[in-house]
XYZ file of C-alpha atoms in Angstrom:
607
model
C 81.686 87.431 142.370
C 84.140 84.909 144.018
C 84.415 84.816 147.608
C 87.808 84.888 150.158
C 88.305 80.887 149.530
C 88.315 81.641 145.487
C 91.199 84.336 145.949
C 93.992 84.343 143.420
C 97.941 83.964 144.217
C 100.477 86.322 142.140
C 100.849 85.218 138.775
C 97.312 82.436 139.190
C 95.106 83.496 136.767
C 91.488 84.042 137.920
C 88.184 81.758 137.259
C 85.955 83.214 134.782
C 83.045 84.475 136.427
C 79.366 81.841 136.920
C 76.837 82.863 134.155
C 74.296 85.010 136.278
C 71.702 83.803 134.258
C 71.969 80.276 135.218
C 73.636 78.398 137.973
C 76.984 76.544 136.816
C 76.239 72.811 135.396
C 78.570 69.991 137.606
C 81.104 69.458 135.336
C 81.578 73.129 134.956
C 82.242 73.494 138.950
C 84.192 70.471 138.649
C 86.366 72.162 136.031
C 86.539 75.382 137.776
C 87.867 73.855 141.041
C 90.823 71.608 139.032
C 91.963 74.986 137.555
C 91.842 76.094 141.105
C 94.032 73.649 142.517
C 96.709 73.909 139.578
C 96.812 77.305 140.380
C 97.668 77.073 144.124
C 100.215 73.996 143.479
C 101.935 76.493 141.083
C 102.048 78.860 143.670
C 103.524 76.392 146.254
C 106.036 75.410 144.047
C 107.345 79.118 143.706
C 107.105 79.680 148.064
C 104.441 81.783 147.389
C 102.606 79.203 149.547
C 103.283 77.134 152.637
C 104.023 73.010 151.265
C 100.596 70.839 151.909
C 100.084 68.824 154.668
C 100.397 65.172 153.944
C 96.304 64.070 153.602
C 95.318 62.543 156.573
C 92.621 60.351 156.698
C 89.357 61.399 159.240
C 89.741 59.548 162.475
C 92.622 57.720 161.974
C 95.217 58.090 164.601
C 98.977 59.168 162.963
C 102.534 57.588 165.306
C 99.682 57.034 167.711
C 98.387 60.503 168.277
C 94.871 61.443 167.925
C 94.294 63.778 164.967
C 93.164 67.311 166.408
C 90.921 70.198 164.952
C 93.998 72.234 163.954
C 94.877 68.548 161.687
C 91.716 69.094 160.191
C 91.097 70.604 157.072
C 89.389 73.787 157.146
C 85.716 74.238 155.841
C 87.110 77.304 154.067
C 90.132 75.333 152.424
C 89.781 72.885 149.282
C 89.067 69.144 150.434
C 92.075 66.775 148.991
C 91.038 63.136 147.624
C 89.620 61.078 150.476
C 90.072 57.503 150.387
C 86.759 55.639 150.994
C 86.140 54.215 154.390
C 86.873 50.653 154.958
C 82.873 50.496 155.002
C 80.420 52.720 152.809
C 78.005 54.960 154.199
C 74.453 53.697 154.877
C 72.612 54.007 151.229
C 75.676 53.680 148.972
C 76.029 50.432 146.921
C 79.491 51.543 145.526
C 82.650 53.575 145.929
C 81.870 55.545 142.604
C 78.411 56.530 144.273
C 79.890 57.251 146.940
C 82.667 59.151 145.284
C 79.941 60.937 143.013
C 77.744 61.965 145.563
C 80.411 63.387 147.675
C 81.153 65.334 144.547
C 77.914 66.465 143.884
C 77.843 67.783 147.755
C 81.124 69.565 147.116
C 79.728 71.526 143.846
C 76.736 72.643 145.857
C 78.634 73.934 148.287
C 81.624 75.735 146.508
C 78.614 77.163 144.417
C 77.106 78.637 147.920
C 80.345 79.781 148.403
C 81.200 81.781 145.812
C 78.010 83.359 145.488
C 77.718 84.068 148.826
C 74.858 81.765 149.985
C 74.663 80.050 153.743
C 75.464 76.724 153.701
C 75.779 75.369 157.188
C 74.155 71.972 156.503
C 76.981 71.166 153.904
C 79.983 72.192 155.824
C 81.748 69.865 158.215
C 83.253 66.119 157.356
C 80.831 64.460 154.902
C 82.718 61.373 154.189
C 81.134 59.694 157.173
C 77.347 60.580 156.599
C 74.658 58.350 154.997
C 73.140 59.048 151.932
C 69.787 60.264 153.390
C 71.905 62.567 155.850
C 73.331 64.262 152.725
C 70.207 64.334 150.911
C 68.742 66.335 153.902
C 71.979 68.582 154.436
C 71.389 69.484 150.332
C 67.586 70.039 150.526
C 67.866 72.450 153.412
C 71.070 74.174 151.697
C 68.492 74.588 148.865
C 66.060 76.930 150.607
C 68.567 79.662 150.681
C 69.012 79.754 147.340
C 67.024 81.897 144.424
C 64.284 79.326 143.799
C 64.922 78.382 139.837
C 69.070 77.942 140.507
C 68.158 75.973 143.675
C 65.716 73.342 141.184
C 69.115 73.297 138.927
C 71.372 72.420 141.721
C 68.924 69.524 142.893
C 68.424 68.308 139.194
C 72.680 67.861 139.339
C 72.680 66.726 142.574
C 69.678 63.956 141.978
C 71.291 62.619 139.136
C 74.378 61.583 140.877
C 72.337 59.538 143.119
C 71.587 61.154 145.521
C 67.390 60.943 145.952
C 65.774 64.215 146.361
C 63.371 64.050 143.766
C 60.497 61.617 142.752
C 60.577 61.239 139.304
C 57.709 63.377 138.868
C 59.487 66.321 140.011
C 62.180 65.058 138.057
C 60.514 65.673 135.107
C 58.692 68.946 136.509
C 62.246 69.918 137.351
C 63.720 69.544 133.556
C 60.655 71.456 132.456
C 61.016 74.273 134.448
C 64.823 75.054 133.853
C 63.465 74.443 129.921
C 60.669 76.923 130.557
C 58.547 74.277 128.742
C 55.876 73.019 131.617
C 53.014 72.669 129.144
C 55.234 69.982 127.137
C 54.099 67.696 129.572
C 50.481 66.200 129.308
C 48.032 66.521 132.296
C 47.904 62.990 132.497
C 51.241 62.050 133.197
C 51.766 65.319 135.139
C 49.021 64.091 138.030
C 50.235 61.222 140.666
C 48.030 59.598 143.068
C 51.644 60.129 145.363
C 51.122 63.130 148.573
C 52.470 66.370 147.465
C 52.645 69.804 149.260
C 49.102 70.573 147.806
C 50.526 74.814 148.136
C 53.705 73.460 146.117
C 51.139 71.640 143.803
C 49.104 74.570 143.017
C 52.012 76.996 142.815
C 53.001 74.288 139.833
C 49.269 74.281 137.868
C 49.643 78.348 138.317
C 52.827 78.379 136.361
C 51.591 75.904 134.087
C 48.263 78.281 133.467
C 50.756 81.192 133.155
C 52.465 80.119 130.407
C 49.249 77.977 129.016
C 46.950 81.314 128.831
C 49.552 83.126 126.128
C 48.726 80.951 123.733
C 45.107 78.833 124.263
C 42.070 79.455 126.390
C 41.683 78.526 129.899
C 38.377 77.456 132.222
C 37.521 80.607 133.990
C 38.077 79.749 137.285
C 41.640 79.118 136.553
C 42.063 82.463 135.084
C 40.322 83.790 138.248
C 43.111 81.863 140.037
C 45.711 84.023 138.104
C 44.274 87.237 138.135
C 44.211 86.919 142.193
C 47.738 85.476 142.280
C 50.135 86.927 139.923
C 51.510 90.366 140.408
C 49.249 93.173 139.000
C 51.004 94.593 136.103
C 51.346 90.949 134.774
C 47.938 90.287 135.615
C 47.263 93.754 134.073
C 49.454 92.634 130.596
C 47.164 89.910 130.502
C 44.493 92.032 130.079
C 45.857 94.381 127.640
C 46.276 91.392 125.205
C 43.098 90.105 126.109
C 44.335 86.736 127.930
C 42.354 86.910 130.522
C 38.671 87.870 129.929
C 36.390 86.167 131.912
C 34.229 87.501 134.818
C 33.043 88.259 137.467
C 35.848 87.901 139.462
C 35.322 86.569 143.506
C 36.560 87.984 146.102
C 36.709 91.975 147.586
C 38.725 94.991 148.071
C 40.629 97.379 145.962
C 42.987 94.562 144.012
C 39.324 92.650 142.497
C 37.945 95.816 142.444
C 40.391 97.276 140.489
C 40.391 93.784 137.874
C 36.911 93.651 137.923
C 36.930 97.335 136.572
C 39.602 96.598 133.740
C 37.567 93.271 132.655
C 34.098 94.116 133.273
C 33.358 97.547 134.162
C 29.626 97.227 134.119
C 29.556 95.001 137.551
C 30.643 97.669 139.608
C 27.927 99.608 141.606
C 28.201 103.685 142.835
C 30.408 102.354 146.104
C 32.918 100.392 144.168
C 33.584 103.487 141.906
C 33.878 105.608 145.041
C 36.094 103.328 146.568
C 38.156 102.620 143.380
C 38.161 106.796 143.198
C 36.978 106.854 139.444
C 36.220 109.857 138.683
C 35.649 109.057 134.712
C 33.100 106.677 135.395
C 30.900 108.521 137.826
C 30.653 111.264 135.951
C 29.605 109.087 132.911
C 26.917 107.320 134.689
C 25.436 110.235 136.338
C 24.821 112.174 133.391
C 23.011 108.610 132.190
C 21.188 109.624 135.202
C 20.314 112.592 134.682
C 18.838 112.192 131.195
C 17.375 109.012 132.379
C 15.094 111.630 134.987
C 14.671 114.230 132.199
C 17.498 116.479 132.979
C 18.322 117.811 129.716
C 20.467 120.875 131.473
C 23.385 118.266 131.448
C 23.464 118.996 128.219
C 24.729 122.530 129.019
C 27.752 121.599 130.615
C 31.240 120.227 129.856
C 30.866 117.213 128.489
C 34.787 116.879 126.811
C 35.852 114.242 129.860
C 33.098 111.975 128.179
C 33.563 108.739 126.694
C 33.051 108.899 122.793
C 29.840 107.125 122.676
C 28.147 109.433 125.180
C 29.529 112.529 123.507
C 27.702 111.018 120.376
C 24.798 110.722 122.569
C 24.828 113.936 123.360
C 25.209 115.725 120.128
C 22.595 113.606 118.669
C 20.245 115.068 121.501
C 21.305 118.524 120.769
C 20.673 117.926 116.995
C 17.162 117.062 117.887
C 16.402 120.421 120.070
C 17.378 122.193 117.518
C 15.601 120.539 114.541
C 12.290 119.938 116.624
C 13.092 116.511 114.471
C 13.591 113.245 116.697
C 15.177 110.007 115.010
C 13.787 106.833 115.544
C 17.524 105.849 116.938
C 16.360 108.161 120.128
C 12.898 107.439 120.239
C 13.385 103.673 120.526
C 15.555 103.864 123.817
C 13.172 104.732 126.523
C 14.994 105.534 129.033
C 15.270 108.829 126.802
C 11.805 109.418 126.602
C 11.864 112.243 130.002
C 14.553 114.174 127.966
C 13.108 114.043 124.764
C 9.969 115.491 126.049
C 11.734 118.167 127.877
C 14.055 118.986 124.358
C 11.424 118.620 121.733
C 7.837 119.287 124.014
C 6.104 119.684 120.511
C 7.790 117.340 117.833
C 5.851 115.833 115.425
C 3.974 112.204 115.734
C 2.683 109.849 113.780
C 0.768 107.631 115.654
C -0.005 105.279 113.017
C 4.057 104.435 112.479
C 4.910 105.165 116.213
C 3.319 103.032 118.677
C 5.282 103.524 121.404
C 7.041 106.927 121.772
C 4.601 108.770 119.986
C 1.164 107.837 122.233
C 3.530 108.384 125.093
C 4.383 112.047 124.011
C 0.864 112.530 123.250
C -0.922 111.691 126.066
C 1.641 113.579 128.528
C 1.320 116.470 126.373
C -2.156 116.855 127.197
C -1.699 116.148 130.474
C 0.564 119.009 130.812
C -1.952 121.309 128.744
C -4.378 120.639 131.394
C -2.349 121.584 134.285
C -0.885 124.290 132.748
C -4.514 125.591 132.026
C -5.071 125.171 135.573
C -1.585 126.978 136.590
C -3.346 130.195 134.380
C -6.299 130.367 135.966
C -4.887 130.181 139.496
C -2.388 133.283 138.055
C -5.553 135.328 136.957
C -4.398 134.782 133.131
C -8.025 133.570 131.613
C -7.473 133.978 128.110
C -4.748 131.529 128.666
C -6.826 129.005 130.232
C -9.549 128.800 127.778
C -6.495 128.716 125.020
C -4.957 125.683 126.355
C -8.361 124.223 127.253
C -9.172 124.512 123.713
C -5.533 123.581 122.693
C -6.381 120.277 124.633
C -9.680 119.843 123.229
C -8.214 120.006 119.709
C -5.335 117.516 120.022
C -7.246 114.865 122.425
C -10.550 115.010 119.644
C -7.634 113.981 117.143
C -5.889 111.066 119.530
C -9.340 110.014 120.192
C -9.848 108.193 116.825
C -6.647 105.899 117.897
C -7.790 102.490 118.337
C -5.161 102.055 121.621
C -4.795 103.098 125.230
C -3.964 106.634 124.156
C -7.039 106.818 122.511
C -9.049 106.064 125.930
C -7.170 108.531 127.891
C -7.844 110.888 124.662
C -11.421 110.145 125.619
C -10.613 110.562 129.009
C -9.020 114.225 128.845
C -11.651 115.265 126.315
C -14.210 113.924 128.723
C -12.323 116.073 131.338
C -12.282 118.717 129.386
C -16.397 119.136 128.756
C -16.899 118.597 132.893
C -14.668 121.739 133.184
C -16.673 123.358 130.919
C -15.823 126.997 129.363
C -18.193 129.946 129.926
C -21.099 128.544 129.591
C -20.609 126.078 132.337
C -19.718 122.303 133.169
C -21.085 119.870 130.093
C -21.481 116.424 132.416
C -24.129 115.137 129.459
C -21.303 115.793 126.812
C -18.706 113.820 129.003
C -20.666 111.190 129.797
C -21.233 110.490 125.999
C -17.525 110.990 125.243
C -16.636 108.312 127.670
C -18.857 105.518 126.414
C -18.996 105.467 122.555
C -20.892 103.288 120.658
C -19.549 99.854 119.895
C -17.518 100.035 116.722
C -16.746 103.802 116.765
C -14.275 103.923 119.424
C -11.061 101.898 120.935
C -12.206 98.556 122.801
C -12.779 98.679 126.149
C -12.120 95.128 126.902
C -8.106 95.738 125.931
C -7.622 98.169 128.628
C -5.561 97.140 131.492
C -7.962 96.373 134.760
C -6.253 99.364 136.818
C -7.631 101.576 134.126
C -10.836 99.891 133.222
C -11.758 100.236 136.764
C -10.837 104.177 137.168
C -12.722 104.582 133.490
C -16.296 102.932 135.276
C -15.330 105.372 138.609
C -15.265 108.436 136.293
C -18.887 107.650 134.465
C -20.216 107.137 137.900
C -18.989 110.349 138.865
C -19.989 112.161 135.866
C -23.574 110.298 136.125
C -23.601 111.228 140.033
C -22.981 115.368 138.989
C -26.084 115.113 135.924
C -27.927 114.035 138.865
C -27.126 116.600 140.964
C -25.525 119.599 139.307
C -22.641 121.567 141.016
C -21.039 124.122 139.017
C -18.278 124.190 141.802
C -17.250 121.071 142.182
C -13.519 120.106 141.827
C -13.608 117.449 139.283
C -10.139 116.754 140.154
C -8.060 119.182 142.906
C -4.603 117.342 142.142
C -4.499 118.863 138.098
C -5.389 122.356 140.040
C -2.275 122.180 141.708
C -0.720 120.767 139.004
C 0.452 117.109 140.357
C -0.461 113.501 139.672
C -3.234 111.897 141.274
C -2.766 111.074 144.855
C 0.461 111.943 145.518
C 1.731 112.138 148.356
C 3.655 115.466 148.795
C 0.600 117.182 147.721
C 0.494 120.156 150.780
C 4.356 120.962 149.702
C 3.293 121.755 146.779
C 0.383 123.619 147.975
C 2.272 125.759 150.375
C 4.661 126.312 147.608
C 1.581 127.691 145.504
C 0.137 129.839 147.665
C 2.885 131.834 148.689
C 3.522 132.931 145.192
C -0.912 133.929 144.286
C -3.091 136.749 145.021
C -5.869 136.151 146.925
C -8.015 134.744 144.082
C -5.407 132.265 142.808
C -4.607 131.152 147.017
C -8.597 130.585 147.234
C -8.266 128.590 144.315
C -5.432 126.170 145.647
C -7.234 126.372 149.497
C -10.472 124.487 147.847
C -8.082 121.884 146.326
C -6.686 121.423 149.869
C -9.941 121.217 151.301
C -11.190 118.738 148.461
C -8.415 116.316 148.958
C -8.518 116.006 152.540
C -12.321 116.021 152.596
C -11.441 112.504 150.130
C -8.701 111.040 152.173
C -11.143 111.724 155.416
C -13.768 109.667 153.841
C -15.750 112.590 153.556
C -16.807 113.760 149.868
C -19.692 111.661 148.729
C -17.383 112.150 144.967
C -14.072 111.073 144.794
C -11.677 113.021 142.104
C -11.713 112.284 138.341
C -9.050 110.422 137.311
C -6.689 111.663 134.523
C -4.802 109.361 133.428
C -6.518 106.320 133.879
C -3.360 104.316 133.261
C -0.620 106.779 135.439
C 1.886 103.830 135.415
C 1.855 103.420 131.133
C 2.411 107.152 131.308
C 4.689 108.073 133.498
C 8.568 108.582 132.988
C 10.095 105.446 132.115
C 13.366 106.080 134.021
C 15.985 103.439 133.656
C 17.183 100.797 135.827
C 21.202 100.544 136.857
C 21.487 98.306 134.197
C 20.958 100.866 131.134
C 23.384 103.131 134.105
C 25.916 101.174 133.575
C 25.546 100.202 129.945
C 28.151 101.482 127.496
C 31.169 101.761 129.974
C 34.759 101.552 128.584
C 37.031 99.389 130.590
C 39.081 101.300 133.485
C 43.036 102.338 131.839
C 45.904 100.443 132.890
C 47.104 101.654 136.686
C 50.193 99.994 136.279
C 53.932 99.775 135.150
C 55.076 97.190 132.876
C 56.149 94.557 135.183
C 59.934 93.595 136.018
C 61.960 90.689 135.547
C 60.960 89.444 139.086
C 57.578 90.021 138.084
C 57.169 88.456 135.108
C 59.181 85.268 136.525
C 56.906 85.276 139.075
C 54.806 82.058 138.416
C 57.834 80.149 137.217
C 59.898 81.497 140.639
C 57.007 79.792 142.959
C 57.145 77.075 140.868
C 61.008 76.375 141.337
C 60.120 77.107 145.150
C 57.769 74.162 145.157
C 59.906 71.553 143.424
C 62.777 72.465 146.728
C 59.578 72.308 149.368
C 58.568 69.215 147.595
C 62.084 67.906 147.666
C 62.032 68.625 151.419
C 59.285 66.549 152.193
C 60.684 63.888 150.596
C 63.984 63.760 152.721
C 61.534 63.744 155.982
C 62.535 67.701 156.609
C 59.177 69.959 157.129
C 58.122 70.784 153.818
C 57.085 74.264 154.777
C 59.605 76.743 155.995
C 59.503 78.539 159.333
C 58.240 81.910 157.869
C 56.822 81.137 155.137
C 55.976 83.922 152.297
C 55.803 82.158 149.136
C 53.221 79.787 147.627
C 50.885 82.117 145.692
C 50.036 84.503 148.716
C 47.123 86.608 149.190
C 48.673 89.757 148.187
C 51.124 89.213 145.220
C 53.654 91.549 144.693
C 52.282 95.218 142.872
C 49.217 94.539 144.981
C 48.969 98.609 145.246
């Protein structure tokens, strides 16, 4: 687009129009504007113009007269030859500098001209000014100007001698309109010289930019990218696996929202609430919920699933209905709650299996206990004595393990006799089963010291009843209403109990409540029986955020594919650093009044 000074006369034929993709080289401007002036002394010479004024030079007086404004040539209007002043401006050594910078000047500012650019600084007589005037009057002229042009203009300009640029930037400069800044070496791109240190790291971020395509990069340089480039280029990066290390620093939705495409796993239940993704809450909380034993998830609609938890699931599935669990699921524990609850009876070899299998085992006579207890307290004694005898059975057969399930075998069996059928409590019988003879039983010196000590409390308690014999007693009121051993929300389940018994089973629970706060009074000369003696070995493994989190897919792409201004983004602050550089080096401010470039904290696509 040519402005009003670039306007044609009848018959002159127009300028081609600037290549938009690059601003016009100084012999191309200086070609343009000789065309020009053919054109319009053609048109003189057919009175399609007024004749030219005779050139006059600036200052001098013609037949005596001052020269006024109207004698001047017009800002607007081409400049004629000047001849050079009788002496040069301060900081030219020759009339060809001279000449050449003056030139140089000219180009910069027909350029601003024609595409439409302010340039105040370069309007007005130049003939006059110094060298280091016109340097300034270009480097301000170049802030209005797209940034990568603007480094062309001032690689022209600074070659005609004018000094804008160290030669540093020089080179910087060439590499940048060559989109080539990795060509030169780290070592000869440092200098001990003062630099704009935002201009200086706007150049080492295009420099990473175009370095992290093809070769790796420290990570705290690509941290420096991901947090200043424009998301979707940032995001590109990602996609071909540029950028990959982690964490990232910093907060709110923009790392968030990186952090999730790079690293999923580092983000907690409030970042995914805050990022709003819904894909990976749901994941994790049906981790959760198998992690507690909540094998209903299992029930639902699983389809929005990741494929590796949909795996998981079917493989879970498979094993409910088989009544067959693979080792694949018994060796992550943090399964172990909905195992039990899917396949309450598989089959174990204890011999092969030393981890799930004693585990299942030992909480599987547990649970016969208290569900023994749960039939009694419902009136259903045929179903007591079953599962009494059911955990007989199965803890005389666990007993012969040489391990910590074999002790609490011996413990529940012990138990088991105290209880006693129809014939009555057995405390001899118990007593026996809980100290066999050396060489016939597990080793008491491997148990754990938590449950060596509760093993010596339960002798003592068994030795304390064959002293004094009480059919009654409550060997242990927590299994009666059927919770672990001293917990703490023991009267909500009692209350819970006893609104659902007749008046035999809510007798039942009322002596457990009296036994247990007789205990935590300090007032029963025996304290309950343990079962388990190791309640921590035994209890539901659960799983930590870690195993949570495990397995997560990274977060899709949120964004577009970037745009041109985008993806010359790095390159365009760059450019915008050589001309703040340049700046500084003329003595003008090297930042301007409102500034908004310089890698800023939000980068544009920061949504």
């Amino acid at each position: 687009m040519t402005g009003a000074m670039f306007s044609h006369p009848t018959g002159a034929d127009p300028d081609p129009d600037p290549d938009p993709a690059a601003p016009p080289t100084l012999e191309e401007l200086r070609e343009r504007e000789r065309r020009r002036r053919a054109a319009l002394a053609a048109a003189r010479e057919r009175g399609e113009l007024a004749p030219l004024r005779r050139p006059v030079q600036v200052g001098v007086p013609v037949g005596g007269m001052p020269v006024t404004s109207a004698d001047r040539p017009s800002s607007s209007e081409p400049r004629e030859a000047v001849a050079p002043p009788a002496e040069l401006p301060t900081g030219f050594t020759s009339t060809e500098s001279w000449r050449a910078a003056l030139a140089a000047v000219e180009a910069v500012a027909a350029y601003c001209r024609a595409e439409g650019y302010p340039a105040s600084a370069l309007e007005g007589e130049r003939e006059g000014m110094s060298a280091d005037v016109l340097a300034r009057a270009v480097a301000s002229t170049m802030r209005t100007l797209p940034p990568v042009r603007a480094v062309g203009l001032l690689r022209q300009v600074h070659g005609s001698g004018l000094c804008l640029l160290t030669p540093r930037l020089t080179v910087r400069a060439q590499a940048l309109l060559d989109k080539k800044p990795n060509r030169i070496s780290d070592m000869d791109d440092s200098d001990a010289a003062p630099s704009v240190l935002a201009a200086e790291e706007a150049w080492w971020l295009y420099r990473d930019a175009e370095r992290v395509e093809y070769s790796k990069i420290p990570a705290e340089r690509e941290h420096a990218l991901a947090v200043a480039l424009p998301l979707p280029v940032v995001d590109d990066l990602i996609d071909r696996r540029r950028l990959v290390h982690r964490p990232l620093p910093g907060s709110g939705q923009r790392a968030l929202y990186i952090r999730a495409r790079l690293a999923p796993t580092d983000l907690d239940q409030e970042d995914l609430e805050e990022l709003g993704w819904e894909g990976e809450l749901a994941r994790r909380q049906f981790r959760s919920r198998l992690a507690v034993g909540d094998s209903s998830v299992l029930q639902e609609d699983l389809h929005s699933l990741p494929p590796t938890d949909r795996e998981l699931a079917a493989a879970l599935t498979k094993a409910r209905q088989s009544g067959q669990i693979p080792p694949a699921l018994q060796d992550q524990k943090w399964l172990w709650g909905a195992l039990e609850k899917l396949v309450p009876q598989a089959a174990v070899n204890v011999r092969r299996d030393r981890t799930f299998g004693p585990w299942l085992l030992v909480r599987r006579l547990q649970r016969a206990v208290r569900m023994a207890h749960r039939a009694s307290l419902y009136g259903d004694s045929k179903k007591h004595q079953a599962l009494m005898r059911t955990a007989l059975n199965e803890a005389s057969v666990l007993a012969t393990a040489w391990s910590d399930a074999g002790w609490e075998a011996l413990n529940i069996l012990a138990y088991v006799q105290a209880v006693g059928g129809p014939d009555g409590p057995r405390y001899t019988d118990a007593l026996d089963t809980l100290m066999p003879q050396p060489g016939k039983g597990p080793r008491e010196d491997r148990l754990a010291g938590g449950a060596r000590r509760r093993l010596d409390e339960n002798r003592n308690i068994l030795r304390a009843l064959i002293r004094r014999p009480d059919s009654s007693h409550l060997l242990n009121p927590y299994l009666v209403l059927g919770i672990p051993d001293d917990a703490e929300d023991w009267k909500d389940h009692w209350r819970q109990l006893r609104r659902s018994l007749n008046d035999d089973g809510e007798a039942q629970v009322n002596e457990a409540k009296d036994a247990i706060e007789r205990f935590q009074r300090g007032r029963s000369e025996i304290p309950p029986f343990s079962v388990p003696l190791a309640p921590e070995k035994w209890a539901l493994p659960g799983a930590d955020e870690s195993v949570i989190r495990r397995g997560g897919a990274p977060m899709p792409r949120q964004t577009p594919q970037p745009d041109a201004d985008e993806q010359e983004f790095a390159r365009a602050e760059a450019a915008r650093g050589i001309v703040c550089n340049a700046c500084h080096n003329v003595g003008l401010p090297a930042e301007p009044e409102d500034p908004e470039h310089f890698v800023p904290e939000s980068s544009p696509s920061d949504q």
